[in-house]
Amino acid sequence: MVSVDNDRLLQMLTRLQLTAIREQLDSLLDEAARRELNFREALAFLCEAQVAHKDQRRIRMGTSIAKFPFVRTLDTFDFEAQPSLDPKQLRELATCRWVANGDSVLLLGPPGVGKDPLGGGLGARGDPVRILDFVHHRHGFDDEPL
């Protein structure tokens, strides 16, 4: 059996940019052993942790780049305060199929009706970098003609 120096392993994980695995290596390996995973299952478990980490990082970075003024989820949106909105239609928009199809969504309405929370909520559900222009935040935007 080949003995692997822990420092060497950490260096390889760093070089391969597997930061989530590197940062959580001991706990991930302990969890894999606790679950009695075979090598292939353990490798998949480690990869899942890395992919989840990268997805969370991508969403955080995209949200920052998109400059959403705040991030809310659609789960917390008060539909009773805006009864003209169709929750079913918003759940469909939240799947972000429109992004994959190259379509656009434009939220129109006077100030104070909830466009920003909806835009931020939809952006947080999808890929905020790809939804960069989804919500425009300029002073007086609502008063300008399209």
PDB file of C-alpha atoms in Angstrom:
ATOM      1  CA  MET A   1       0.000   0.000   0.000  1.00  0.00           C
ATOM      2  CA  VAL A   2       1.249   3.462  -0.891  1.00  0.00           C
ATOM      3  CA  SER A   3       1.677   5.928   1.954  1.00  0.00           C
ATOM      4  CA  VAL A   4       0.699   9.513   1.128  1.00  0.00           C
ATOM      5  CA  ASP A   5       2.128  12.409   3.070  1.00  0.00           C
ATOM      6  CA  ASN A   6      -0.713  14.704   4.188  1.00  0.00           C
ATOM      7  CA  ASP A   7       1.241  17.844   3.241  1.00  0.00           C
ATOM      8  CA  ARG A   8       1.887  16.471  -0.240  1.00  0.00           C
ATOM      9  CA  LEU A   9      -1.800  15.640  -0.634  1.00  0.00           C
ATOM     10  CA  LEU A  10      -2.785  19.173   0.405  1.00  0.00           C
ATOM     11  CA  GLN A  11      -0.259  20.596  -2.095  1.00  0.00           C
ATOM     12  CA  MET A  12      -1.775  18.504  -4.893  1.00  0.00           C
ATOM     13  CA  LEU A  13      -5.305  19.583  -3.965  1.00  0.00           C
ATOM     14  CA  THR A  14      -4.122  23.199  -4.011  1.00  0.00           C
ATOM     15  CA  ARG A  15      -2.445  22.782  -7.390  1.00  0.00           C
ATOM     16  CA  LEU A  16      -5.596  21.201  -8.802  1.00  0.00           C
ATOM     17  CA  GLN A  17      -7.608  24.078  -7.275  1.00  0.00           C
ATOM     18  CA  LEU A  18      -9.780  21.679  -5.275  1.00  0.00           C
ATOM     19  CA  THR A  19     -10.129  24.157  -2.444  1.00  0.00           C
ATOM     20  CA  ALA A  20     -13.315  22.754  -0.915  1.00  0.00           C
ATOM     21  CA  ILE A  21     -11.849  19.278  -0.701  1.00  0.00           C
ATOM     22  CA  ARG A  22      -8.593  20.684   0.682  1.00  0.00           C
ATOM     23  CA  GLU A  23     -10.335  22.808   3.314  1.00  0.00           C
ATOM     24  CA  GLN A  24     -12.651  20.007   4.442  1.00  0.00           C
ATOM     25  CA  LEU A  25     -10.463  16.995   3.740  1.00  0.00           C
ATOM     26  CA  ASP A  26     -10.458  15.416   7.185  1.00  0.00           C
ATOM     27  CA  SER A  27     -14.173  15.837   7.782  1.00  0.00           C
ATOM     28  CA  LEU A  28     -15.040  14.641   4.259  1.00  0.00           C
ATOM     29  CA  LEU A  29     -12.846  11.550   4.616  1.00  0.00           C
ATOM     30  CA  ASP A  30     -14.296  10.852   8.063  1.00  0.00           C
ATOM     31  CA  GLU A  31     -17.817  11.127   6.651  1.00  0.00           C
ATOM     32  CA  ALA A  32     -16.950   8.830   3.733  1.00  0.00           C
ATOM     33  CA  ALA A  33     -15.539   6.272   6.171  1.00  0.00           C
ATOM     34  CA  ARG A  34     -18.582   6.591   8.443  1.00  0.00           C
ATOM     35  CA  ARG A  35     -20.836   5.873   5.474  1.00  0.00           C
ATOM     36  CA  GLU A  36     -18.569   2.960   4.510  1.00  0.00           C
ATOM     37  CA  LEU A  37     -18.249   4.248   0.948  1.00  0.00           C
ATOM     38  CA  ASN A  38     -16.152   2.332  -1.543  1.00  0.00           C
ATOM     39  CA  PHE A  39     -13.457   4.237  -3.432  1.00  0.00           C
ATOM     40  CA  ARG A  40     -15.692   5.251  -6.351  1.00  0.00           C
ATOM     41  CA  GLU A  41     -18.472   6.418  -3.996  1.00  0.00           C
ATOM     42  CA  ALA A  42     -15.987   8.316  -1.828  1.00  0.00           C
ATOM     43  CA  LEU A  43     -14.515  10.020  -4.893  1.00  0.00           C
ATOM     44  CA  ALA A  44     -18.009  11.022  -6.038  1.00  0.00           C
ATOM     45  CA  PHE A  45     -18.736  12.309  -2.506  1.00  0.00           C
ATOM     46  CA  LEU A  46     -15.586  14.456  -2.577  1.00  0.00           C
ATOM     47  CA  CYS A  47     -16.410  15.743  -6.059  1.00  0.00           C
ATOM     48  CA  GLU A  48     -19.961  16.624  -4.984  1.00  0.00           C
ATOM     49  CA  ALA A  49     -18.551  18.709  -2.135  1.00  0.00           C
ATOM     50  CA  GLN A  50     -16.210  20.507  -4.553  1.00  0.00           C
ATOM     51  CA  VAL A  51     -18.953  21.160  -7.109  1.00  0.00           C
ATOM     52  CA  ALA A  52     -21.324  22.482  -4.408  1.00  0.00           C
ATOM     53  CA  HIS A  53     -18.572  24.796  -3.152  1.00  0.00           C
ATOM     54  CA  LYS A  54     -17.876  26.118  -6.658  1.00  0.00           C
ATOM     55  CA  ASP A  55     -21.586  26.647  -7.332  1.00  0.00           C
ATOM     56  CA  GLN A  56     -22.025  28.605  -4.102  1.00  0.00           C
ATOM     57  CA  ARG A  57     -18.936  30.674  -4.882  1.00  0.00           C
ATOM     58  CA  ARG A  58     -20.154  31.355  -8.437  1.00  0.00           C
ATOM     59  CA  ILE A  59     -23.541  32.492  -7.137  1.00  0.00           C
ATOM     60  CA  ARG A  60     -21.952  34.727  -4.482  1.00  0.00           C
ATOM     61  CA  MET A  61     -19.627  36.279  -7.047  1.00  0.00           C
ATOM     62  CA  GLY A  62     -22.390  36.679  -9.620  1.00  0.00           C
ATOM     63  CA  THR A  63     -24.683  38.293  -7.086  1.00  0.00           C
ATOM     64  CA  SER A  64     -21.903  40.706  -6.202  1.00  0.00           C
ATOM     65  CA  ILE A  65     -21.196  41.503  -9.869  1.00  0.00           C
ATOM     66  CA  ALA A  66     -24.913  41.931 -10.622  1.00  0.00           C
ATOM     67  CA  LYS A  67     -25.022  44.492  -7.804  1.00  0.00           C
ATOM     68  CA  PHE A  68     -28.381  43.395  -6.483  1.00  0.00           C
ATOM     69  CA  PRO A  69     -29.176  45.896  -3.725  1.00  0.00           C
ATOM     70  CA  PHE A  70     -30.201  42.979  -1.525  1.00  0.00           C
ATOM     71  CA  VAL A  71     -30.775  39.291  -2.016  1.00  0.00           C
ATOM     72  CA  ARG A  72     -34.138  37.917  -1.113  1.00  0.00           C
ATOM     73  CA  THR A  73     -35.695  34.648  -1.986  1.00  0.00           C
ATOM     74  CA  LEU A  74     -39.030  34.308  -3.695  1.00  0.00           C
ATOM     75  CA  ASP A  75     -40.071  32.147  -0.756  1.00  0.00           C
ATOM     76  CA  THR A  76     -40.213  35.254   1.419  1.00  0.00           C
ATOM     77  CA  PHE A  77     -42.053  37.449  -1.097  1.00  0.00           C
ATOM     78  CA  ASP A  78     -45.381  38.720   0.238  1.00  0.00           C
ATOM     79  CA  PHE A  79     -47.872  37.793  -2.487  1.00  0.00           C
ATOM     80  CA  GLU A  80     -50.757  39.096  -0.368  1.00  0.00           C
ATOM     81  CA  ALA A  81     -49.271  42.590  -0.538  1.00  0.00           C
ATOM     82  CA  GLN A  82     -49.279  42.356  -4.354  1.00  0.00           C
ATOM     83  CA  PRO A  83     -52.370  40.274  -5.268  1.00  0.00           C
ATOM     84  CA  SER A  84     -52.050  41.083  -8.988  1.00  0.00           C
ATOM     85  CA  LEU A  85     -49.015  38.786  -9.203  1.00  0.00           C
ATOM     86  CA  ASP A  86     -49.569  35.172 -10.128  1.00  0.00           C
ATOM     87  CA  PRO A  87     -47.469  32.966  -7.782  1.00  0.00           C
ATOM     88  CA  LYS A  88     -47.610  30.115 -10.314  1.00  0.00           C
ATOM     89  CA  GLN A  89     -46.160  32.347 -13.043  1.00  0.00           C
ATOM     90  CA  LEU A  90     -43.388  33.521 -10.713  1.00  0.00           C
ATOM     91  CA  ARG A  91     -42.522  29.937  -9.781  1.00  0.00           C
ATOM     92  CA  GLU A  92     -42.236  29.212 -13.505  1.00  0.00           C
ATOM     93  CA  LEU A  93     -39.956  32.233 -13.979  1.00  0.00           C
ATOM     94  CA  ALA A  94     -37.901  31.041 -10.990  1.00  0.00           C
ATOM     95  CA  THR A  95     -36.917  27.908 -12.923  1.00  0.00           C
ATOM     96  CA  CYS A  96     -34.889  30.312 -15.114  1.00  0.00           C
ATOM     97  CA  ARG A  97     -35.699  28.401 -18.293  1.00  0.00           C
ATOM     98  CA  TRP A  98     -36.075  31.811 -19.892  1.00  0.00           C
ATOM     99  CA  VAL A  99     -32.354  32.411 -19.366  1.00  0.00           C
ATOM    100  CA  ALA A 100     -31.418  29.121 -21.028  1.00  0.00           C
ATOM    101  CA  ASN A 101     -33.755  29.969 -23.932  1.00  0.00           C
ATOM    102  CA  GLY A 102     -32.160  33.389 -24.389  1.00  0.00           C
ATOM    103  CA  ASP A 103     -35.408  35.164 -23.516  1.00  0.00           C
ATOM    104  CA  SER A 104     -35.769  38.335 -21.490  1.00  0.00           C
ATOM    105  CA  VAL A 105     -38.028  39.262 -18.627  1.00  0.00           C
ATOM    106  CA  LEU A 106     -38.902  42.850 -17.863  1.00  0.00           C
ATOM    107  CA  LEU A 107     -40.615  43.813 -14.634  1.00  0.00           C
ATOM    108  CA  LEU A 108     -42.681  46.950 -15.066  1.00  0.00           C
ATOM    109  CA  GLY A 109     -44.602  48.958 -12.545  1.00  0.00           C
ATOM    110  CA  PRO A 110     -44.589  52.093 -10.466  1.00  0.00           C
ATOM    111  CA  PRO A 111     -42.172  52.533  -7.577  1.00  0.00           C
ATOM    112  CA  GLY A 112     -42.867  50.464  -4.483  1.00  0.00           C
ATOM    113  CA  VAL A 113     -44.698  47.506  -6.000  1.00  0.00           C
ATOM    114  CA  GLY A 114     -41.942  44.934  -5.472  1.00  0.00           C
ATOM    115  CA  LYS A 115     -39.927  44.852  -8.693  1.00  0.00           C
ATOM    116  CA  ASP A 116     -36.566  44.945  -6.907  1.00  0.00           C
ATOM    117  CA  PRO A 117     -37.311  42.060  -4.523  1.00  0.00           C
ATOM    118  CA  LEU A 118     -38.684  39.990  -7.400  1.00  0.00           C
ATOM    119  CA  GLY A 119     -35.693  40.742  -9.617  1.00  0.00           C
ATOM    120  CA  GLY A 120     -33.268  39.966  -6.820  1.00  0.00           C
ATOM    121  CA  GLY A 121     -35.163  36.793  -5.962  1.00  0.00           C
ATOM    122  CA  LEU A 122     -35.143  35.587  -9.556  1.00  0.00           C
ATOM    123  CA  GLY A 123     -31.480  36.511  -9.899  1.00  0.00           C
ATOM    124  CA  ALA A 124     -30.591  34.565  -6.775  1.00  0.00           C
ATOM    125  CA  ARG A 125     -32.395  31.515  -8.180  1.00  0.00           C
ATOM    126  CA  GLY A 126     -30.542  31.571 -11.480  1.00  0.00           C
ATOM    127  CA  ASP A 127     -27.076  32.579 -12.513  1.00  0.00           C
ATOM    128  CA  PRO A 128     -26.718  36.227 -11.460  1.00  0.00           C
ATOM    129  CA  VAL A 129     -23.913  36.864 -13.942  1.00  0.00           C
ATOM    130  CA  ARG A 130     -26.170  35.855 -16.823  1.00  0.00           C
ATOM    131  CA  ILE A 131     -28.983  37.926 -15.340  1.00  0.00           C
ATOM    132  CA  LEU A 132     -26.706  40.928 -14.935  1.00  0.00           C
ATOM    133  CA  ASP A 133     -29.027  43.295 -16.797  1.00  0.00           C
ATOM    134  CA  PHE A 134     -32.145  41.778 -15.298  1.00  0.00           C
ATOM    135  CA  VAL A 135     -32.587  44.526 -12.746  1.00  0.00           C
ATOM    136  CA  HIS A 136     -31.491  48.065 -13.604  1.00  0.00           C
ATOM    137  CA  HIS A 137     -30.817  50.320 -10.665  1.00  0.00           C
ATOM    138  CA  ARG A 138     -30.537  53.873 -11.779  1.00  0.00           C
ATOM    139  CA  HIS A 139     -32.044  56.853 -10.103  1.00  0.00           C
ATOM    140  CA  GLY A 140     -35.249  57.726 -11.903  1.00  0.00           C
ATOM    141  CA  PHE A 141     -35.375  54.544 -14.021  1.00  0.00           C
ATOM    142  CA  ASP A 142     -39.112  54.127 -13.434  1.00  0.00           C
ATOM    143  CA  ASP A 143     -39.803  57.637 -14.698  1.00  0.00           C
ATOM    144  CA  GLU A 144     -37.888  57.279 -17.967  1.00  0.00           C
ATOM    145  CA  PRO A 145     -39.627  56.176 -21.164  1.00  0.00           C
ATOM    146  CA  LEU A 146     -38.477  52.927 -22.709  1.00  0.00           C
TER     147      LEU A 146
END
